[in-house]
mmCIF file of C-alpha atoms in Angstrom:
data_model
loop_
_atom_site.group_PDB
_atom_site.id
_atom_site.type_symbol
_atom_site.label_atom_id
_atom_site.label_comp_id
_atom_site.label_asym_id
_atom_site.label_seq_id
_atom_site.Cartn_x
_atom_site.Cartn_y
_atom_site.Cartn_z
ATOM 1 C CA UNK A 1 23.167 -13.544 -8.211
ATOM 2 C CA UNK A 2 20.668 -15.688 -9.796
ATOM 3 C CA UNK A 3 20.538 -18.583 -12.195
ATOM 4 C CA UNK A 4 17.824 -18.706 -14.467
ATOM 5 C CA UNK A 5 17.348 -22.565 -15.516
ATOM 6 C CA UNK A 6 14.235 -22.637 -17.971
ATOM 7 C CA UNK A 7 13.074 -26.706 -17.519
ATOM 8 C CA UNK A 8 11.967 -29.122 -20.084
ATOM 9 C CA UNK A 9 9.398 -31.511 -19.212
ATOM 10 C CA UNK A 10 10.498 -34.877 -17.101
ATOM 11 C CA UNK A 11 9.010 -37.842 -15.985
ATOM 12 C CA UNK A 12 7.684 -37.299 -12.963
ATOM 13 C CA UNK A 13 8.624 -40.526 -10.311
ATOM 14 C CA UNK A 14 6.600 -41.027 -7.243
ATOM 15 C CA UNK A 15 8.668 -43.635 -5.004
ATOM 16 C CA UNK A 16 6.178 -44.657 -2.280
ATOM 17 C CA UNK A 17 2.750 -45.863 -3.579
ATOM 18 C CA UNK A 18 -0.617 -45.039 -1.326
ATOM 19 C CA UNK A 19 -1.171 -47.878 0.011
ATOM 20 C CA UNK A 20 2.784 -47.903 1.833
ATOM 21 C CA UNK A 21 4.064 -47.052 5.318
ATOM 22 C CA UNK A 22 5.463 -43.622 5.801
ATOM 23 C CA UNK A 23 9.043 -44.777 6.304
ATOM 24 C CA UNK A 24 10.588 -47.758 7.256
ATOM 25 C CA UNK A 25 11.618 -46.725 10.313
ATOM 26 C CA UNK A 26 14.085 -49.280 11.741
ATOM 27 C CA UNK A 27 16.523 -48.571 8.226
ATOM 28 C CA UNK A 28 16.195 -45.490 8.905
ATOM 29 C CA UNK A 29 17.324 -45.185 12.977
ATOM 30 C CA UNK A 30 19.976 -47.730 11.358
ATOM 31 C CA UNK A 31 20.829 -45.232 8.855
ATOM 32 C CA UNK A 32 21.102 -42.366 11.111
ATOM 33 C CA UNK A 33 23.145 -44.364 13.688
ATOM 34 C CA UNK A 34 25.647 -45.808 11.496
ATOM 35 C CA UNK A 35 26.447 -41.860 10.046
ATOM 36 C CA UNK A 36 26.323 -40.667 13.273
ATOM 37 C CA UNK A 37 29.097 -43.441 14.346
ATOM 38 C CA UNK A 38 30.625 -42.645 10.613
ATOM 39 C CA UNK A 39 31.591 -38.799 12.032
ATOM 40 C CA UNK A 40 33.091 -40.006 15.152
ATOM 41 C CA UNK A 41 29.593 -39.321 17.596
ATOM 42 C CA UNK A 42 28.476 -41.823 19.903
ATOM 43 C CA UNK A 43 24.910 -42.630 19.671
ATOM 44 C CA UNK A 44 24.703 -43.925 23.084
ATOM 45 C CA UNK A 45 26.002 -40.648 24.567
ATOM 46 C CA UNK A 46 22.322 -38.887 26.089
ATOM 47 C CA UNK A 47 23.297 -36.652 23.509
ATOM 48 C CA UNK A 48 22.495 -38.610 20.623
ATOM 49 C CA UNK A 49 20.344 -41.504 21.817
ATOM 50 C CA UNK A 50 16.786 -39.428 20.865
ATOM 51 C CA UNK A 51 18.888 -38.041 17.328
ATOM 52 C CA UNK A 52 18.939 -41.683 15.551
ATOM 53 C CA UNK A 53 16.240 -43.080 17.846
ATOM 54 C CA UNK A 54 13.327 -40.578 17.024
ATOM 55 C CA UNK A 55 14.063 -37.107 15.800
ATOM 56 C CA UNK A 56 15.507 -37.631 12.377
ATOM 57 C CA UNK A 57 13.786 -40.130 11.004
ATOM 58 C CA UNK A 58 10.321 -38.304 12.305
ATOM 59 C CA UNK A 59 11.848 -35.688 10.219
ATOM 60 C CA UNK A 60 12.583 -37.022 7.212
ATOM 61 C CA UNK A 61 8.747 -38.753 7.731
ATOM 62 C CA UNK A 62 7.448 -35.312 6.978
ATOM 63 C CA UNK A 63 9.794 -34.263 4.769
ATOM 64 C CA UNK A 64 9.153 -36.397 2.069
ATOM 65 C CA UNK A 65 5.667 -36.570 2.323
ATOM 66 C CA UNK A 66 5.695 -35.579 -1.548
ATOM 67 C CA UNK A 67 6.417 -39.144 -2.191
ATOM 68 C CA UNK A 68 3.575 -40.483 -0.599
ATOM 69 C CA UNK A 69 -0.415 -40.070 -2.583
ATOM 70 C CA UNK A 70 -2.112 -40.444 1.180
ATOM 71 C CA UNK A 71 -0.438 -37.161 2.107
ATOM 72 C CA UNK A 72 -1.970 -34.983 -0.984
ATOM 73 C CA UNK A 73 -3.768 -32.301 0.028
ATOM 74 C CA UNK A 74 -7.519 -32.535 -1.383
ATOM 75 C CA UNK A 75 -7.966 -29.546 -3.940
ATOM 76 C CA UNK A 76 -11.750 -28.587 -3.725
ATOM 77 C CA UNK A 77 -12.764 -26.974 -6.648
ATOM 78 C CA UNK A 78 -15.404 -23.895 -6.963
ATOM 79 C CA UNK A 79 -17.374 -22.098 -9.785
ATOM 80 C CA UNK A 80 -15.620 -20.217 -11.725
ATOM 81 C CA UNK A 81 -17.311 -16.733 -12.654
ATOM 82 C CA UNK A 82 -14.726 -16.196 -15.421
ATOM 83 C CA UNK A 83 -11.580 -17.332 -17.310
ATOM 84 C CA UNK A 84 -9.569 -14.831 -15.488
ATOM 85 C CA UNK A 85 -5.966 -15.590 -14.732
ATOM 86 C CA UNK A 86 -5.087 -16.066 -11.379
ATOM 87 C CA UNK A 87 -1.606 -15.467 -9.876
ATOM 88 C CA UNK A 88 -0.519 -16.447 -6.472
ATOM 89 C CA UNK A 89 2.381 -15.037 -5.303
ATOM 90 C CA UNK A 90 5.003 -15.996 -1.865
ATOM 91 C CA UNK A 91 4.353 -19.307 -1.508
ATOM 92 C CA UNK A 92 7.457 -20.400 0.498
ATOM 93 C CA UNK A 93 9.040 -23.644 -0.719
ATOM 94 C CA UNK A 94 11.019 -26.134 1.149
ATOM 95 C CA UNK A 95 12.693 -29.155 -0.291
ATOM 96 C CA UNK A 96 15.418 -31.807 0.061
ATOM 97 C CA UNK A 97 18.055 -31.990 -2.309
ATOM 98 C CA UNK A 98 18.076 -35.710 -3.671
ATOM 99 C CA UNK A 99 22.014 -35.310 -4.259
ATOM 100 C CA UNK A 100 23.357 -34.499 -0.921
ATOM 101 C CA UNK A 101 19.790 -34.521 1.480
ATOM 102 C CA UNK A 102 20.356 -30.773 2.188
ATOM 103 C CA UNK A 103 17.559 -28.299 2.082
ATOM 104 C CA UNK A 104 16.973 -25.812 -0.983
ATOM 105 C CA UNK A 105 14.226 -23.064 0.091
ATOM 106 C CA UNK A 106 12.958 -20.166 -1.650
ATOM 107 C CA UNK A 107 9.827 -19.084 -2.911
ATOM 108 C CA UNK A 108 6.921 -20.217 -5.677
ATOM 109 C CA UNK A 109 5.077 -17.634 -8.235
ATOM 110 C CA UNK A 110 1.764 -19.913 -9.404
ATOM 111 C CA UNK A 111 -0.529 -18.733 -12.217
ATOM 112 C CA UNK A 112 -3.256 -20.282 -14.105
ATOM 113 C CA UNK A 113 -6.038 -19.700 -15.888
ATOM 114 C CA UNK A 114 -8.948 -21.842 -15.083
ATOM 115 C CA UNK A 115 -11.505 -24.088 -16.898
ATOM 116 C CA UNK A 116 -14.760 -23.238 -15.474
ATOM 117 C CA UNK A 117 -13.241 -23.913 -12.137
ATOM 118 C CA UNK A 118 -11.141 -22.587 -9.342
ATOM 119 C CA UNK A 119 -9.098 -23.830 -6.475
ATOM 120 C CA UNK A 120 -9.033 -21.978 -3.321
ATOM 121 C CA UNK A 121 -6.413 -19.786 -2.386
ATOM 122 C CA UNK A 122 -4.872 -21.315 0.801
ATOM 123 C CA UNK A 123 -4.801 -24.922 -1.836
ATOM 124 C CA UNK A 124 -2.007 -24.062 -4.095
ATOM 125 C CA UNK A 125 0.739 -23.658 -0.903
ATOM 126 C CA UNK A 126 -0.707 -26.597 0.424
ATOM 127 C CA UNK A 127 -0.423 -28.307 -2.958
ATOM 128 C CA UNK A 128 3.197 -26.941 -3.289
ATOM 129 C CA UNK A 129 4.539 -28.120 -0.084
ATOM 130 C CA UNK A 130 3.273 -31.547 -0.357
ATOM 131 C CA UNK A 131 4.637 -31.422 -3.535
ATOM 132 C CA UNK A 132 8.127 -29.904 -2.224
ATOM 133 C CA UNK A 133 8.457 -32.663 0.281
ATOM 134 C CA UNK A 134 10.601 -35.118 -1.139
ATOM 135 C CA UNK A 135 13.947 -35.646 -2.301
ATOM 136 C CA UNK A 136 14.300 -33.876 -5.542
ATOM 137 C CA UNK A 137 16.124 -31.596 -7.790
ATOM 138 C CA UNK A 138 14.420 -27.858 -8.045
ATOM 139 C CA UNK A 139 14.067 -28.429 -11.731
ATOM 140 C CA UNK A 140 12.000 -31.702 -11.315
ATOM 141 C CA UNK A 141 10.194 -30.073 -8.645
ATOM 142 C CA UNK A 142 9.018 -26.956 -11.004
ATOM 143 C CA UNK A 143 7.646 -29.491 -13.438
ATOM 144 C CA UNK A 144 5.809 -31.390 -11.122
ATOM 145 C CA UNK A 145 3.640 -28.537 -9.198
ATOM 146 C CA UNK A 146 3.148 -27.398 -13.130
ATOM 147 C CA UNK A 147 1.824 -30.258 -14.796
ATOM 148 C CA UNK A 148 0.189 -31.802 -11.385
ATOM 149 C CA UNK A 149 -1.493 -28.525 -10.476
ATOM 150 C CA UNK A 150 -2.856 -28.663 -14.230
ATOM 151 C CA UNK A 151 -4.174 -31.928 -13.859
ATOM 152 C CA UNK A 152 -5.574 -31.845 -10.746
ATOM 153 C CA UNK A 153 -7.371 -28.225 -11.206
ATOM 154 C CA UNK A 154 -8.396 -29.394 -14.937
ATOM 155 C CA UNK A 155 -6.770 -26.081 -16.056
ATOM 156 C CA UNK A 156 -6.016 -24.874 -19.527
ATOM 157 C CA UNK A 157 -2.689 -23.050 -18.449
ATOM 158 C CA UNK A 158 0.061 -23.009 -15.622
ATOM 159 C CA UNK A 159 3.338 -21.376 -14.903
ATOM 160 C CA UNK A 160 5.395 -21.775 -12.257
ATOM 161 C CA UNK A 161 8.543 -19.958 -11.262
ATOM 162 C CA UNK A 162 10.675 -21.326 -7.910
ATOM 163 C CA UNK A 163 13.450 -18.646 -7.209
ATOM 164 C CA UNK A 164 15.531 -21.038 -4.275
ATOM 165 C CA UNK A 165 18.913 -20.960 -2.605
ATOM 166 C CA UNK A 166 20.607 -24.412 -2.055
ATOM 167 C CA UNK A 167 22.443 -24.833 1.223
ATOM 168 C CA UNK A 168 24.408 -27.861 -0.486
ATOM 169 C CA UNK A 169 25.639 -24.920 -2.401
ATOM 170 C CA UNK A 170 25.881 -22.438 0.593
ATOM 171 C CA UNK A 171 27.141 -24.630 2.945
ATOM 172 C CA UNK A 172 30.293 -26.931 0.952
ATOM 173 C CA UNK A 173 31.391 -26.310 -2.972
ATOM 174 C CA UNK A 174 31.419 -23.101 -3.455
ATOM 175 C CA UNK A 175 30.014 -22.161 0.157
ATOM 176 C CA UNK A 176 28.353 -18.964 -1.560
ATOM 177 C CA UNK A 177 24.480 -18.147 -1.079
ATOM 178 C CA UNK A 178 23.444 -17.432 -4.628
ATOM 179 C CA UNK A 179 19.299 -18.348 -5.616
ATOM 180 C CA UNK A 180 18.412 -20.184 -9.024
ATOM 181 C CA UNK A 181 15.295 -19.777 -10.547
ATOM 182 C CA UNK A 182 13.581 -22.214 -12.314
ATOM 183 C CA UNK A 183 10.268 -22.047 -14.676
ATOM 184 C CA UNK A 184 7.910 -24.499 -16.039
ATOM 185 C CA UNK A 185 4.986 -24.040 -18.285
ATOM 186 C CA UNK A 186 1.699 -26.497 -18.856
ATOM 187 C CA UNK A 187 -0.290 -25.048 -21.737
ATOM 188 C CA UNK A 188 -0.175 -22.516 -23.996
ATOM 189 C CA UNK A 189 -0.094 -19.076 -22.552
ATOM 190 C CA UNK A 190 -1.299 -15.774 -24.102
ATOM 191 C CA UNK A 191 1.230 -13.066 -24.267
ATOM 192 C CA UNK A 192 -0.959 -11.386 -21.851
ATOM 193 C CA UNK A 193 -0.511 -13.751 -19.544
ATOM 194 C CA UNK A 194 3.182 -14.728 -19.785
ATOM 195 C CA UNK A 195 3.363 -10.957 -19.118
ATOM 196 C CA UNK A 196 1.086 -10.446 -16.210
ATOM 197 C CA UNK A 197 3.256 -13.410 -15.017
ATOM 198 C CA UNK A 198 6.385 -12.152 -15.421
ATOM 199 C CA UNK A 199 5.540 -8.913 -13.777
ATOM 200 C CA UNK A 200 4.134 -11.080 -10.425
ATOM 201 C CA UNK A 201 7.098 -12.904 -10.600
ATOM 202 C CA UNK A 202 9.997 -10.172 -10.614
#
């Protein structure tokens, strides 16, 4: 089962400027202790020290790189010989979910047709997952890889299409695995395109 959630443009909010530390570490071993202590574990126990101490909040460091402009991927640009629409298909997403900090992973369809420029292949799932590393909702994040990509690539069109299932859905609530796609579009595409899109992305 799928939900299909068509997005409007939103504001897009980055949280940590360049110029920032990663993470402030020491809230967040404090953080992780004081939840750990909040489900009855004892972070003392050798079973826990390295949990709070290290591994979680190096986790959540790279996991919300998205938030952070030193962590962008650099998208190199090249000659276009055309105008030619490019679709990119299977570019795996992972992301936090800003309401309950659980994943949501799925998969990115990214098309575009280019202004006398391209970006190379390998850039756009670079692009996405620095992009899907933050805390966000999936319909924030669709906008945001949209209208970014099409300001960073100077193209005329993009569409985007996450299909995702959200383990804050799978996991508590409902506990049932369903995906939800979401869609964004910067530009104006042809009919052409929106079809040649729509055929990549089903």
């Amino acid at each position: 089962m799928a939900d299909d959630v068509q997005t409007e443009a939103m504001e897009s909010v980055k949280s940590v400027d360049e110029g920032e530390d990663a993470i402030d570490w020491s809230k967040a071993q404090e953080g992780v202790r004081l939840l750990l202590e909040a489900v009855g574990g004892d972070p003392e126990s050798e079973e826990l020290q390295e949990t709070w101490r290290r591994r979680v909040p190096s986790a959540f460091k790279t996991l919300t790189e998205g938030s952070r402009l030193n962590a962008k991927p650099e998208l190199r640009t090249f000659e276009a010989a055309g105008n030619s629409f490019v679709v990119k298909t299977g570019i795996p997403v992972y992301s936090l979910c800003e309401h309950h900090l659980l994943p949501y992973f799925g998969s990115a369809t990214i098309a575009y047709r280019p202004d006398g420029e391209v970006v190379g292949l390998s850039k756009l799932s670079r692009y996405v997952r620095w992009q899907s590393r933050q805390l966000t909702m999936q319909e924030q994040l669709t906008q945001d890889i949209a209208h970014g990509l099409g300001d960073e690539v100077g193209a005329e069109v993009v569409l985007v299409e996450i299909s995702a299932t959200h383990l804050c859905e799978a996991m508590r609530g409902v506990e049932t695995k369903t995906e939800t796609v979401t869609r964004a579009v910067a530009g104006e595409p042809t009919d052409d395109e929106q079809r040649r899109f729509n055929e990549a992305s089903n």
